Amino acid sequence: MKKILKTIFSKSPKAYEGYLRLLSVVSKFIMFLMRGRRVRVTEEEWDYLIVLDACRYDYFRRYNSINGKLEKKISMGSCTPEWLKENFNGYYKDIVYISANPYISNVEFQGGYMTFRGYEHFYRVESVWNYAWDEETGSVHPRKVVEATLRVKEKFPNKRLIIHFIQPHAPYIGETRISRKEVNVADETPKDETIQEIWRLVRNGKIPINKLKKAYEDNLKLVLKEVQRLIEKLEGKIVITSDHGECFGEWFVFSHPWGVYIKELVEVPWLTIEKGVKRRSEITLKTNEKEEIKKRVKKLKELRKI
């Protein structure tokens, strides 16, 4: 039966899309039952929230060596745009968001069924992806995120920081590589389509699933090494988590489609590390600071029209 379904799905994209919609409906009921375990990150206490993109709980537990209290949490979404939508529905004046993921941006960025504008939600967005993107791999090395975080930390010592690494999400730039160069995409291919090409090759059997898993593991090891280096330079309450998980063919699902709430996609790590006294102090926006933010938002909206 499994082989028959696999054949049908590989030959009929519409049949596969219909299957994902059905799976989404069924899994919504499961998500409802798990509502008490879902974590809304803005309601939790932390000074630094480190997000490892597409990091499954089981893989994190297996490969993490960073000391702390590890818990299993249920994410608010099964992909980054959904996670953003469910977690950040207000304006958070005390948060600076540092990101290697282009979905978190100071310009309008479309994803899935939503548009997310970072400047409408955070005091500042540090778009590491905008200046540290490596064209050969089609990704941002985690070292660049660490460097950006240390700069931002010194500039905004009273703010909470969300630090969003793109790894272990594809492309895979660790010891086992499956990146832009390895899949031979054309130079003019958009950045996000590199990832889609990787998953297309996996679904078609051109990239063996065991190689994909090894590449994912090596990507996770790579980012954890850099996270360890970052943590050594931070003080306060640090949490390492993920926006969502990843599928390697479980339930015939690959990658992390929107609205599919199976455990491989919504079970995420929540590692709490207590390091000394909090550095962040509670602050209140002054009138002139509010006006400055309004001017900044107006300017960014004007730039989007150009």
PDB file of C-alpha atoms in Angstrom:
ATOM      1  CA  MET A   1       0.000   0.000   0.000  1.00  0.00           C
ATOM      2  CA  LYS A   2       2.833   2.355   0.898  1.00  0.00           C
ATOM      3  CA  LYS A   3       4.535   1.792  -2.458  1.00  0.00           C
ATOM      4  CA  ILE A   4       1.252   2.322  -4.322  1.00  0.00           C
ATOM      5  CA  LEU A   5       0.601   5.663  -2.599  1.00  0.00           C
ATOM      6  CA  LYS A   6       4.182   6.749  -3.159  1.00  0.00           C
ATOM      7  CA  THR A   7       3.822   6.024  -6.881  1.00  0.00           C
ATOM      8  CA  ILE A   8       0.505   7.895  -7.094  1.00  0.00           C
ATOM      9  CA  PHE A   9       1.861  10.945  -5.274  1.00  0.00           C
ATOM     10  CA  SER A  10       5.040  11.075  -7.375  1.00  0.00           C
ATOM     11  CA  LYS A  11       3.048  10.978 -10.638  1.00  0.00           C
ATOM     12  CA  SER A  12       0.176  13.244  -9.591  1.00  0.00           C
ATOM     13  CA  PRO A  13       1.034  16.520  -7.809  1.00  0.00           C
ATOM     14  CA  LYS A  14      -2.699  17.287  -7.472  1.00  0.00           C
ATOM     15  CA  ALA A  15      -3.306  13.999  -5.668  1.00  0.00           C
ATOM     16  CA  TYR A  16      -0.452  14.795  -3.304  1.00  0.00           C
ATOM     17  CA  GLU A  17      -1.781  18.302  -2.645  1.00  0.00           C
ATOM     18  CA  GLY A  18      -5.190  16.816  -1.879  1.00  0.00           C
ATOM     19  CA  TYR A  19      -3.581  14.366   0.527  1.00  0.00           C
ATOM     20  CA  LEU A  20      -1.780  17.209   2.347  1.00  0.00           C
ATOM     21  CA  ARG A  21      -5.061  19.126   2.692  1.00  0.00           C
ATOM     22  CA  LEU A  22      -6.733  16.044   4.193  1.00  0.00           C
ATOM     23  CA  LEU A  23      -3.804  15.502   6.537  1.00  0.00           C
ATOM     24  CA  SER A  24      -4.028  19.144   7.565  1.00  0.00           C
ATOM     25  CA  VAL A  25      -7.709  18.814   8.504  1.00  0.00           C
ATOM     26  CA  VAL A  26      -7.090  15.657  10.556  1.00  0.00           C
ATOM     27  CA  SER A  27      -4.000  17.037  12.280  1.00  0.00           C
ATOM     28  CA  LYS A  28      -5.838  20.234  13.316  1.00  0.00           C
ATOM     29  CA  PHE A  29      -7.875  18.088  15.700  1.00  0.00           C
ATOM     30  CA  ILE A  30      -4.643  16.653  17.122  1.00  0.00           C
ATOM     31  CA  MET A  31      -3.259  20.173  17.500  1.00  0.00           C
ATOM     32  CA  PHE A  32      -6.428  21.147  19.395  1.00  0.00           C
ATOM     33  CA  LEU A  33      -5.851  18.314  21.866  1.00  0.00           C
ATOM     34  CA  MET A  34      -2.257  19.512  22.377  1.00  0.00           C
ATOM     35  CA  ARG A  35      -3.240  23.173  22.866  1.00  0.00           C
ATOM     36  CA  GLY A  36      -2.091  23.163  26.488  1.00  0.00           C
ATOM     37  CA  ARG A  37       1.461  22.300  25.455  1.00  0.00           C
ATOM     38  CA  ARG A  38       1.753  24.874  22.662  1.00  0.00           C
ATOM     39  CA  VAL A  39       4.348  27.541  23.385  1.00  0.00           C
ATOM     40  CA  ARG A  40       3.780  31.194  22.517  1.00  0.00           C
ATOM     41  CA  VAL A  41       7.282  32.595  22.776  1.00  0.00           C
ATOM     42  CA  THR A  42       6.264  36.158  23.660  1.00  0.00           C
ATOM     43  CA  GLU A  43       4.524  34.854  26.788  1.00  0.00           C
ATOM     44  CA  GLU A  44       7.648  33.089  28.041  1.00  0.00           C
ATOM     45  CA  GLU A  45      10.492  34.547  30.103  1.00  0.00           C
ATOM     46  CA  TRP A  46      13.874  34.904  28.393  1.00  0.00           C
ATOM     47  CA  ASP A  47      16.567  37.447  27.652  1.00  0.00           C
ATOM     48  CA  TYR A  48      17.851  35.671  24.550  1.00  0.00           C
ATOM     49  CA  LEU A  49      15.702  33.400  22.411  1.00  0.00           C
ATOM     50  CA  ILE A  50      17.824  31.355  19.997  1.00  0.00           C
ATOM     51  CA  VAL A  51      15.773  29.870  17.149  1.00  0.00           C
ATOM     52  CA  LEU A  52      17.168  26.974  15.123  1.00  0.00           C
ATOM     53  CA  ASP A  53      15.099  26.862  11.954  1.00  0.00           C
ATOM     54  CA  ALA A  54      13.363  23.515  11.221  1.00  0.00           C
ATOM     55  CA  CYS A  55      14.957  21.754  14.218  1.00  0.00           C
ATOM     56  CA  ARG A  56      13.161  18.590  15.318  1.00  0.00           C
ATOM     57  CA  TYR A  57      13.023  17.806  19.031  1.00  0.00           C
ATOM     58  CA  ASP A  58      14.300  14.228  18.607  1.00  0.00           C
ATOM     59  CA  TYR A  59      17.338  15.268  16.558  1.00  0.00           C
ATOM     60  CA  PHE A  60      18.158  18.117  18.945  1.00  0.00           C
ATOM     61  CA  ARG A  61      17.995  15.786  21.957  1.00  0.00           C
ATOM     62  CA  ARG A  62      20.309  13.336  20.175  1.00  0.00           C
ATOM     63  CA  TYR A  63      23.010  15.803  19.129  1.00  0.00           C
ATOM     64  CA  ASN A  64      22.900  18.661  21.635  1.00  0.00           C
ATOM     65  CA  SER A  65      25.658  18.831  24.254  1.00  0.00           C
ATOM     66  CA  ILE A  66      24.849  22.305  25.637  1.00  0.00           C
ATOM     67  CA  ASN A  67      23.991  22.117  29.331  1.00  0.00           C
ATOM     68  CA  GLY A  68      20.524  23.238  30.387  1.00  0.00           C
ATOM     69  CA  LYS A  69      17.003  22.072  31.155  1.00  0.00           C
ATOM     70  CA  LEU A  70      15.553  20.447  28.055  1.00  0.00           C
ATOM     71  CA  GLU A  71      11.787  20.230  27.522  1.00  0.00           C
ATOM     72  CA  LYS A  72       9.628  19.197  24.601  1.00  0.00           C
ATOM     73  CA  LYS A  73       7.226  21.919  23.453  1.00  0.00           C
ATOM     74  CA  ILE A  74       4.588  22.150  20.744  1.00  0.00           C
ATOM     75  CA  SER A  75       5.195  24.906  18.196  1.00  0.00           C
ATOM     76  CA  MET A  76       2.463  27.332  17.147  1.00  0.00           C
ATOM     77  CA  GLY A  77       3.036  26.411  13.498  1.00  0.00           C
ATOM     78  CA  SER A  78       4.488  23.862  11.091  1.00  0.00           C
ATOM     79  CA  CYS A  79       6.426  26.409   9.005  1.00  0.00           C
ATOM     80  CA  THR A  80       8.101  29.776   9.606  1.00  0.00           C
ATOM     81  CA  PRO A  81       5.358  32.083   8.214  1.00  0.00           C
ATOM     82  CA  GLU A  82       2.697  30.344  10.318  1.00  0.00           C
ATOM     83  CA  TRP A  83       4.939  30.461  13.411  1.00  0.00           C
ATOM     84  CA  LEU A  84       5.459  34.198  12.906  1.00  0.00           C
ATOM     85  CA  LYS A  85       1.738  34.811  12.430  1.00  0.00           C
ATOM     86  CA  GLU A  86       0.757  32.912  15.577  1.00  0.00           C
ATOM     87  CA  ASN A  87       3.499  34.247  17.860  1.00  0.00           C
ATOM     88  CA  PHE A  88       3.880  37.906  16.926  1.00  0.00           C
ATOM     89  CA  ASN A  89       0.520  39.619  16.495  1.00  0.00           C
ATOM     90  CA  GLY A  90       1.487  42.830  18.300  1.00  0.00           C
ATOM     91  CA  TYR A  91       4.332  45.331  18.518  1.00  0.00           C
ATOM     92  CA  TYR A  92       7.145  44.325  20.903  1.00  0.00           C
ATOM     93  CA  LYS A  93       9.153  47.389  21.802  1.00  0.00           C
ATOM     94  CA  ASP A  94      11.610  45.402  23.911  1.00  0.00           C
ATOM     95  CA  ILE A  95      12.618  42.900  21.196  1.00  0.00           C
ATOM     96  CA  VAL A  96      15.336  43.148  18.558  1.00  0.00           C
ATOM     97  CA  TYR A  97      15.119  40.341  16.000  1.00  0.00           C
ATOM     98  CA  ILE A  98      18.360  39.098  14.409  1.00  0.00           C
ATOM     99  CA  SER A  99      17.670  36.801  11.484  1.00  0.00           C
ATOM    100  CA  ALA A 100      19.297  34.710   8.781  1.00  0.00           C
ATOM    101  CA  ASN A 101      15.801  33.834   7.523  1.00  0.00           C
ATOM    102  CA  PRO A 102      14.432  36.244   4.870  1.00  0.00           C
ATOM    103  CA  TYR A 103      10.856  35.830   6.160  1.00  0.00           C
ATOM    104  CA  ILE A 104      11.816  38.125   9.052  1.00  0.00           C
ATOM    105  CA  SER A 105      12.600  41.358   7.289  1.00  0.00           C
ATOM    106  CA  ASN A 106      12.212  45.122   7.434  1.00  0.00           C
ATOM    107  CA  VAL A 107      10.461  45.006   4.076  1.00  0.00           C
ATOM    108  CA  GLU A 108       7.217  43.342   3.132  1.00  0.00           C
ATOM    109  CA  PHE A 109       7.801  39.630   2.612  1.00  0.00           C
ATOM    110  CA  GLN A 110       5.204  37.193   1.352  1.00  0.00           C
ATOM    111  CA  GLY A 111       5.109  33.634   2.638  1.00  0.00           C
ATOM    112  CA  GLY A 112       2.431  30.964   2.607  1.00  0.00           C
ATOM    113  CA  TYR A 113      -0.913  32.637   3.232  1.00  0.00           C
ATOM    114  CA  MET A 114       0.373  35.796   4.889  1.00  0.00           C
ATOM    115  CA  THR A 115       2.534  38.878   4.627  1.00  0.00           C
ATOM    116  CA  PHE A 116       4.886  39.661   7.514  1.00  0.00           C
ATOM    117  CA  ARG A 117       6.540  43.048   8.001  1.00  0.00           C
ATOM    118  CA  GLY A 118       9.177  42.923  10.700  1.00  0.00           C
ATOM    119  CA  TYR A 119       9.190  46.670  11.427  1.00  0.00           C
ATOM    120  CA  GLU A 120       5.527  46.450  12.467  1.00  0.00           C
ATOM    121  CA  HIS A 121       6.339  43.975  15.248  1.00  0.00           C
ATOM    122  CA  PHE A 122       9.879  44.552  16.571  1.00  0.00           C
ATOM    123  CA  TYR A 123      11.933  47.503  17.767  1.00  0.00           C
ATOM    124  CA  ARG A 124      14.535  46.589  15.171  1.00  0.00           C
ATOM    125  CA  VAL A 125      15.191  43.792  12.682  1.00  0.00           C
ATOM    126  CA  GLU A 126      18.800  42.909  11.904  1.00  0.00           C
ATOM    127  CA  SER A 127      18.533  41.239   8.491  1.00  0.00           C
ATOM    128  CA  VAL A 128      21.718  39.179   8.459  1.00  0.00           C
ATOM    129  CA  TRP A 129      20.473  37.370   5.345  1.00  0.00           C
ATOM    130  CA  ASN A 130      20.553  40.680   3.452  1.00  0.00           C
ATOM    131  CA  TYR A 131      24.315  41.194   3.738  1.00  0.00           C
ATOM    132  CA  ALA A 132      25.776  37.800   4.703  1.00  0.00           C
ATOM    133  CA  TRP A 133      24.106  35.526   2.155  1.00  0.00           C
ATOM    134  CA  ASP A 134      26.561  33.158   0.478  1.00  0.00           C
ATOM    135  CA  GLU A 135      25.674  32.704  -3.197  1.00  0.00           C
ATOM    136  CA  GLU A 136      27.623  29.472  -3.580  1.00  0.00           C
ATOM    137  CA  THR A 137      25.754  27.619  -0.833  1.00  0.00           C
ATOM    138  CA  GLY A 138      22.484  29.557  -0.984  1.00  0.00           C
ATOM    139  CA  SER A 139      22.521  30.093   2.780  1.00  0.00           C
ATOM    140  CA  VAL A 140      23.941  32.143   5.668  1.00  0.00           C
ATOM    141  CA  HIS A 141      26.750  30.579   7.689  1.00  0.00           C
ATOM    142  CA  PRO A 142      25.852  30.504  11.415  1.00  0.00           C
ATOM    143  CA  ARG A 143      29.145  32.223  12.218  1.00  0.00           C
ATOM    144  CA  LYS A 144      27.771  35.370  10.566  1.00  0.00           C
ATOM    145  CA  VAL A 145      24.711  35.285  12.824  1.00  0.00           C
ATOM    146  CA  VAL A 146      26.927  35.040  15.905  1.00  0.00           C
ATOM    147  CA  GLU A 147      28.988  38.030  14.750  1.00  0.00           C
ATOM    148  CA  ALA A 148      25.840  40.082  14.111  1.00  0.00           C
ATOM    149  CA  THR A 149      24.395  39.148  17.508  1.00  0.00           C
ATOM    150  CA  LEU A 150      27.464  40.314  19.386  1.00  0.00           C
ATOM    151  CA  ARG A 151      27.339  43.668  17.572  1.00  0.00           C
ATOM    152  CA  VAL A 152      23.628  44.142  18.242  1.00  0.00           C
ATOM    153  CA  LYS A 153      23.981  43.094  21.890  1.00  0.00           C
ATOM    154  CA  GLU A 154      26.427  45.918  22.514  1.00  0.00           C
ATOM    155  CA  LYS A 155      24.271  48.436  20.669  1.00  0.00           C
ATOM    156  CA  PHE A 156      21.005  47.521  22.439  1.00  0.00           C
ATOM    157  CA  PRO A 157      21.968  46.232  25.918  1.00  0.00           C
ATOM    158  CA  ASN A 158      18.471  46.780  27.343  1.00  0.00           C
ATOM    159  CA  LYS A 159      16.588  44.851  24.683  1.00  0.00           C
ATOM    160  CA  ARG A 160      15.648  41.197  24.521  1.00  0.00           C
ATOM    161  CA  LEU A 161      17.127  39.471  21.485  1.00  0.00           C
ATOM    162  CA  ILE A 162      15.660  36.812  19.219  1.00  0.00           C
ATOM    163  CA  ILE A 163      18.490  35.177  17.281  1.00  0.00           C
ATOM    164  CA  HIS A 164      17.220  33.171  14.302  1.00  0.00           C
ATOM    165  CA  PHE A 165      19.727  30.814  12.663  1.00  0.00           C
ATOM    166  CA  ILE A 166      18.722  29.266   9.331  1.00  0.00           C
ATOM    167  CA  GLN A 167      20.321  25.881  10.139  1.00  0.00           C
ATOM    168  CA  PRO A 168      19.520  22.965  10.378  1.00  0.00           C
ATOM    169  CA  HIS A 169      17.093  24.057   7.618  1.00  0.00           C
ATOM    170  CA  ALA A 170      18.208  23.414   4.024  1.00  0.00           C
ATOM    171  CA  PRO A 171      20.445  24.161   2.164  1.00  0.00           C
ATOM    172  CA  TYR A 172      22.868  21.862   3.941  1.00  0.00           C
ATOM    173  CA  ILE A 173      26.312  23.392   4.353  1.00  0.00           C
ATOM    174  CA  GLY A 174      27.856  21.069   6.935  1.00  0.00           C
ATOM    175  CA  GLU A 175      30.220  18.168   6.346  1.00  0.00           C
ATOM    176  CA  THR A 176      27.602  16.424   4.172  1.00  0.00           C
ATOM    177  CA  ARG A 177      26.684  19.132   1.674  1.00  0.00           C
ATOM    178  CA  ILE A 178      23.486  19.539  -0.294  1.00  0.00           C
ATOM    179  CA  SER A 179      23.513  23.210  -1.176  1.00  0.00           C
ATOM    180  CA  ARG A 180      23.071  25.515  -4.150  1.00  0.00           C
ATOM    181  CA  LYS A 181      26.264  24.324  -5.808  1.00  0.00           C
ATOM    182  CA  GLU A 182      25.558  20.611  -5.298  1.00  0.00           C
ATOM    183  CA  VAL A 183      22.083  20.721  -6.876  1.00  0.00           C
ATOM    184  CA  ASN A 184      23.405  22.684  -9.886  1.00  0.00           C
ATOM    185  CA  VAL A 185      20.783  25.439  -9.893  1.00  0.00           C
ATOM    186  CA  ALA A 186      21.324  28.304 -12.328  1.00  0.00           C
ATOM    187  CA  ASP A 187      22.921  31.500 -11.038  1.00  0.00           C
ATOM    188  CA  GLU A 188      19.729  33.469 -11.713  1.00  0.00           C
ATOM    189  CA  THR A 189      17.561  31.035  -9.698  1.00  0.00           C
ATOM    190  CA  PRO A 190      15.916  32.849  -6.743  1.00  0.00           C
ATOM    191  CA  LYS A 191      17.288  32.000  -3.298  1.00  0.00           C
ATOM    192  CA  ASP A 192      14.135  30.293  -2.020  1.00  0.00           C
ATOM    193  CA  GLU A 193      13.872  28.078  -5.120  1.00  0.00           C
ATOM    194  CA  THR A 194      17.196  26.442  -4.270  1.00  0.00           C
ATOM    195  CA  ILE A 195      15.512  24.829  -1.277  1.00  0.00           C
ATOM    196  CA  GLN A 196      12.494  23.789  -3.343  1.00  0.00           C
ATOM    197  CA  GLU A 197      14.832  22.124  -5.843  1.00  0.00           C
ATOM    198  CA  ILE A 198      16.528  20.145  -3.072  1.00  0.00           C
ATOM    199  CA  TRP A 199      13.198  18.769  -1.855  1.00  0.00           C
ATOM    200  CA  ARG A 200      12.040  18.041  -5.415  1.00  0.00           C
ATOM    201  CA  LEU A 201      15.153  15.920  -5.951  1.00  0.00           C
ATOM    202  CA  VAL A 202      14.509  14.124  -2.663  1.00  0.00           C
ATOM    203  CA  ARG A 203      10.885  13.336  -3.539  1.00  0.00           C
ATOM    204  CA  ASN A 204      11.955  12.046  -6.955  1.00  0.00           C
ATOM    205  CA  GLY A 205      14.594   9.792  -5.427  1.00  0.00           C
ATOM    206  CA  LYS A 206      17.516  11.704  -6.982  1.00  0.00           C
ATOM    207  CA  ILE A 207      18.854  12.490  -3.497  1.00  0.00           C
ATOM    208  CA  PRO A 208      18.763   9.413  -1.194  1.00  0.00           C
ATOM    209  CA  ILE A 209      16.803   9.978   2.004  1.00  0.00           C
ATOM    210  CA  ASN A 210      19.709   8.665   4.116  1.00  0.00           C
ATOM    211  CA  LYS A 211      22.015  11.269   2.582  1.00  0.00           C
ATOM    212  CA  LEU A 212      19.429  13.961   3.335  1.00  0.00           C
ATOM    213  CA  LYS A 213      19.194  12.908   6.983  1.00  0.00           C
ATOM    214  CA  LYS A 214      22.982  12.879   7.314  1.00  0.00           C
ATOM    215  CA  ALA A 215      23.169  16.353   5.763  1.00  0.00           C
ATOM    216  CA  TYR A 216      20.497  17.570   8.209  1.00  0.00           C
ATOM    217  CA  GLU A 217      22.415  16.089  11.147  1.00  0.00           C
ATOM    218  CA  ASP A 218      25.647  17.747  10.015  1.00  0.00           C
ATOM    219  CA  ASN A 219      23.842  21.074   9.569  1.00  0.00           C
ATOM    220  CA  LEU A 220      22.544  20.760  13.129  1.00  0.00           C
ATOM    221  CA  LYS A 221      26.014  19.957  14.464  1.00  0.00           C
ATOM    222  CA  LEU A 222      27.395  22.976  12.609  1.00  0.00           C
ATOM    223  CA  VAL A 223      24.900  25.425  14.085  1.00  0.00           C
ATOM    224  CA  LEU A 224      25.118  23.957  17.609  1.00  0.00           C
ATOM    225  CA  LYS A 225      28.870  24.537  17.572  1.00  0.00           C
ATOM    226  CA  GLU A 226      28.305  28.222  16.778  1.00  0.00           C
ATOM    227  CA  VAL A 227      25.461  28.510  19.305  1.00  0.00           C
ATOM    228  CA  GLN A 228      27.784  27.152  22.005  1.00  0.00           C
ATOM    229  CA  ARG A 229      30.315  29.837  21.092  1.00  0.00           C
ATOM    230  CA  LEU A 230      27.612  32.510  21.295  1.00  0.00           C
ATOM    231  CA  ILE A 231      26.242  31.364  24.656  1.00  0.00           C
ATOM    232  CA  GLU A 232      29.677  31.720  26.236  1.00  0.00           C
ATOM    233  CA  LYS A 233      29.394  35.480  25.603  1.00  0.00           C
ATOM    234  CA  LEU A 234      25.829  35.963  26.863  1.00  0.00           C
ATOM    235  CA  GLU A 235      24.416  36.536  30.336  1.00  0.00           C
ATOM    236  CA  GLY A 236      20.883  36.071  31.606  1.00  0.00           C
ATOM    237  CA  LYS A 237      18.157  33.603  30.745  1.00  0.00           C
ATOM    238  CA  ILE A 238      18.801  31.934  27.383  1.00  0.00           C
ATOM    239  CA  VAL A 239      16.350  29.657  25.591  1.00  0.00           C
ATOM    240  CA  ILE A 240      17.162  27.535  22.541  1.00  0.00           C
ATOM    241  CA  THR A 241      14.135  26.435  20.533  1.00  0.00           C
ATOM    242  CA  SER A 242      12.827  26.070  16.979  1.00  0.00           C
ATOM    243  CA  ASP A 243      10.033  27.537  14.893  1.00  0.00           C
ATOM    244  CA  HIS A 244       8.993  24.098  13.601  1.00  0.00           C
ATOM    245  CA  GLY A 245      10.321  20.621  12.797  1.00  0.00           C
ATOM    246  CA  GLU A 246      11.101  18.782   9.579  1.00  0.00           C
ATOM    247  CA  CYS A 247       9.755  15.724   7.745  1.00  0.00           C
ATOM    248  CA  PHE A 248      11.834  13.132   5.918  1.00  0.00           C
ATOM    249  CA  GLY A 249       8.988  11.150   4.400  1.00  0.00           C
ATOM    250  CA  GLU A 250       6.975  10.388   7.524  1.00  0.00           C
ATOM    251  CA  TRP A 251       3.302  10.201   6.535  1.00  0.00           C
ATOM    252  CA  PHE A 252       4.557  10.806   2.953  1.00  0.00           C
ATOM    253  CA  VAL A 253       5.455  14.360   3.973  1.00  0.00           C
ATOM    254  CA  PHE A 254       8.732  16.062   3.080  1.00  0.00           C
ATOM    255  CA  SER A 255       9.981  19.434   4.328  1.00  0.00           C
ATOM    256  CA  HIS A 256       7.473  21.427   6.452  1.00  0.00           C
ATOM    257  CA  PRO A 257       4.216  22.409   4.714  1.00  0.00           C
ATOM    258  CA  TRP A 258       1.857  24.948   6.265  1.00  0.00           C
ATOM    259  CA  GLY A 259      -0.882  23.595   8.538  1.00  0.00           C
ATOM    260  CA  VAL A 260       0.269  19.976   8.868  1.00  0.00           C
ATOM    261  CA  TYR A 261       0.524  19.287  12.600  1.00  0.00           C
ATOM    262  CA  ILE A 262       2.142  15.870  12.843  1.00  0.00           C
ATOM    263  CA  LYS A 263       4.681  15.411  15.626  1.00  0.00           C
ATOM    264  CA  GLU A 264       7.728  15.610  13.335  1.00  0.00           C
ATOM    265  CA  LEU A 265       6.665  19.161  12.425  1.00  0.00           C
ATOM    266  CA  VAL A 266       5.414  20.597  15.725  1.00  0.00           C
ATOM    267  CA  GLU A 267       7.522  18.953  18.441  1.00  0.00           C
ATOM    268  CA  VAL A 268      10.380  21.372  19.125  1.00  0.00           C
ATOM    269  CA  PRO A 269      13.106  21.666  21.771  1.00  0.00           C
ATOM    270  CA  TRP A 270      12.971  24.179  24.610  1.00  0.00           C
ATOM    271  CA  LEU A 271      16.382  24.274  26.282  1.00  0.00           C
ATOM    272  CA  THR A 272      16.647  26.760  29.166  1.00  0.00           C
ATOM    273  CA  ILE A 273      20.064  27.999  30.260  1.00  0.00           C
ATOM    274  CA  GLU A 274      20.441  30.242  33.315  1.00  0.00           C
ATOM    275  CA  LYS A 275      23.593  32.367  33.153  1.00  0.00           C
ATOM    276  CA  GLY A 276      23.937  34.953  35.882  1.00  0.00           C
ATOM    277  CA  VAL A 277      21.796  38.027  36.310  1.00  0.00           C
ATOM    278  CA  LYS A 278      19.477  39.401  33.643  1.00  0.00           C
ATOM    279  CA  ARG A 279      21.052  42.167  31.630  1.00  0.00           C
ATOM    280  CA  ARG A 280      17.755  43.490  30.335  1.00  0.00           C
ATOM    281  CA  SER A 281      15.982  46.215  32.314  1.00  0.00           C
ATOM    282  CA  GLU A 282      12.318  47.109  31.975  1.00  0.00           C
ATOM    283  CA  ILE A 283      11.909  50.251  29.886  1.00  0.00           C
ATOM    284  CA  THR A 284       8.999  52.451  28.866  1.00  0.00           C
ATOM    285  CA  LEU A 285       8.829  54.195  25.515  1.00  0.00           C
ATOM    286  CA  LYS A 286       9.110  57.954  25.869  1.00  0.00           C
ATOM    287  CA  THR A 287       7.007  60.264  23.722  1.00  0.00           C
ATOM    288  CA  ASN A 288       9.921  61.301  21.501  1.00  0.00           C
ATOM    289  CA  GLU A 289      10.885  57.622  21.029  1.00  0.00           C
ATOM    290  CA  LYS A 290       7.316  56.804  19.943  1.00  0.00           C
ATOM    291  CA  GLU A 291       7.447  59.618  17.395  1.00  0.00           C
ATOM    292  CA  GLU A 292      10.782  58.341  16.111  1.00  0.00           C
ATOM    293  CA  ILE A 293       9.282  54.872  15.580  1.00  0.00           C
ATOM    294  CA  LYS A 294       6.322  56.373  13.682  1.00  0.00           C
ATOM    295  CA  LYS A 295       8.736  58.259  11.401  1.00  0.00           C
ATOM    296  CA  ARG A 296      10.767  55.080  10.830  1.00  0.00           C
ATOM    297  CA  VAL A 297       7.663  53.072   9.899  1.00  0.00           C
ATOM    298  CA  LYS A 298       6.497  55.820   7.530  1.00  0.00           C
ATOM    299  CA  LYS A 299       9.906  55.926   5.837  1.00  0.00           C
ATOM    300  CA  LEU A 300      10.007  52.131   5.425  1.00  0.00           C
ATOM    301  CA  LYS A 301       6.510  52.127   3.907  1.00  0.00           C
ATOM    302  CA  GLU A 302       7.615  54.777   1.408  1.00  0.00           C
ATOM    303  CA  LEU A 303      10.684  52.711   0.498  1.00  0.00           C
ATOM    304  CA  ARG A 304       8.483  49.683  -0.219  1.00  0.00           C
ATOM    305  CA  LYS A 305       6.628  51.685  -2.878  1.00  0.00           C
ATOM    306  CA  ILE A 306       9.818  52.434  -4.830  1.00  0.00           C
TER     307      ILE A 306
END
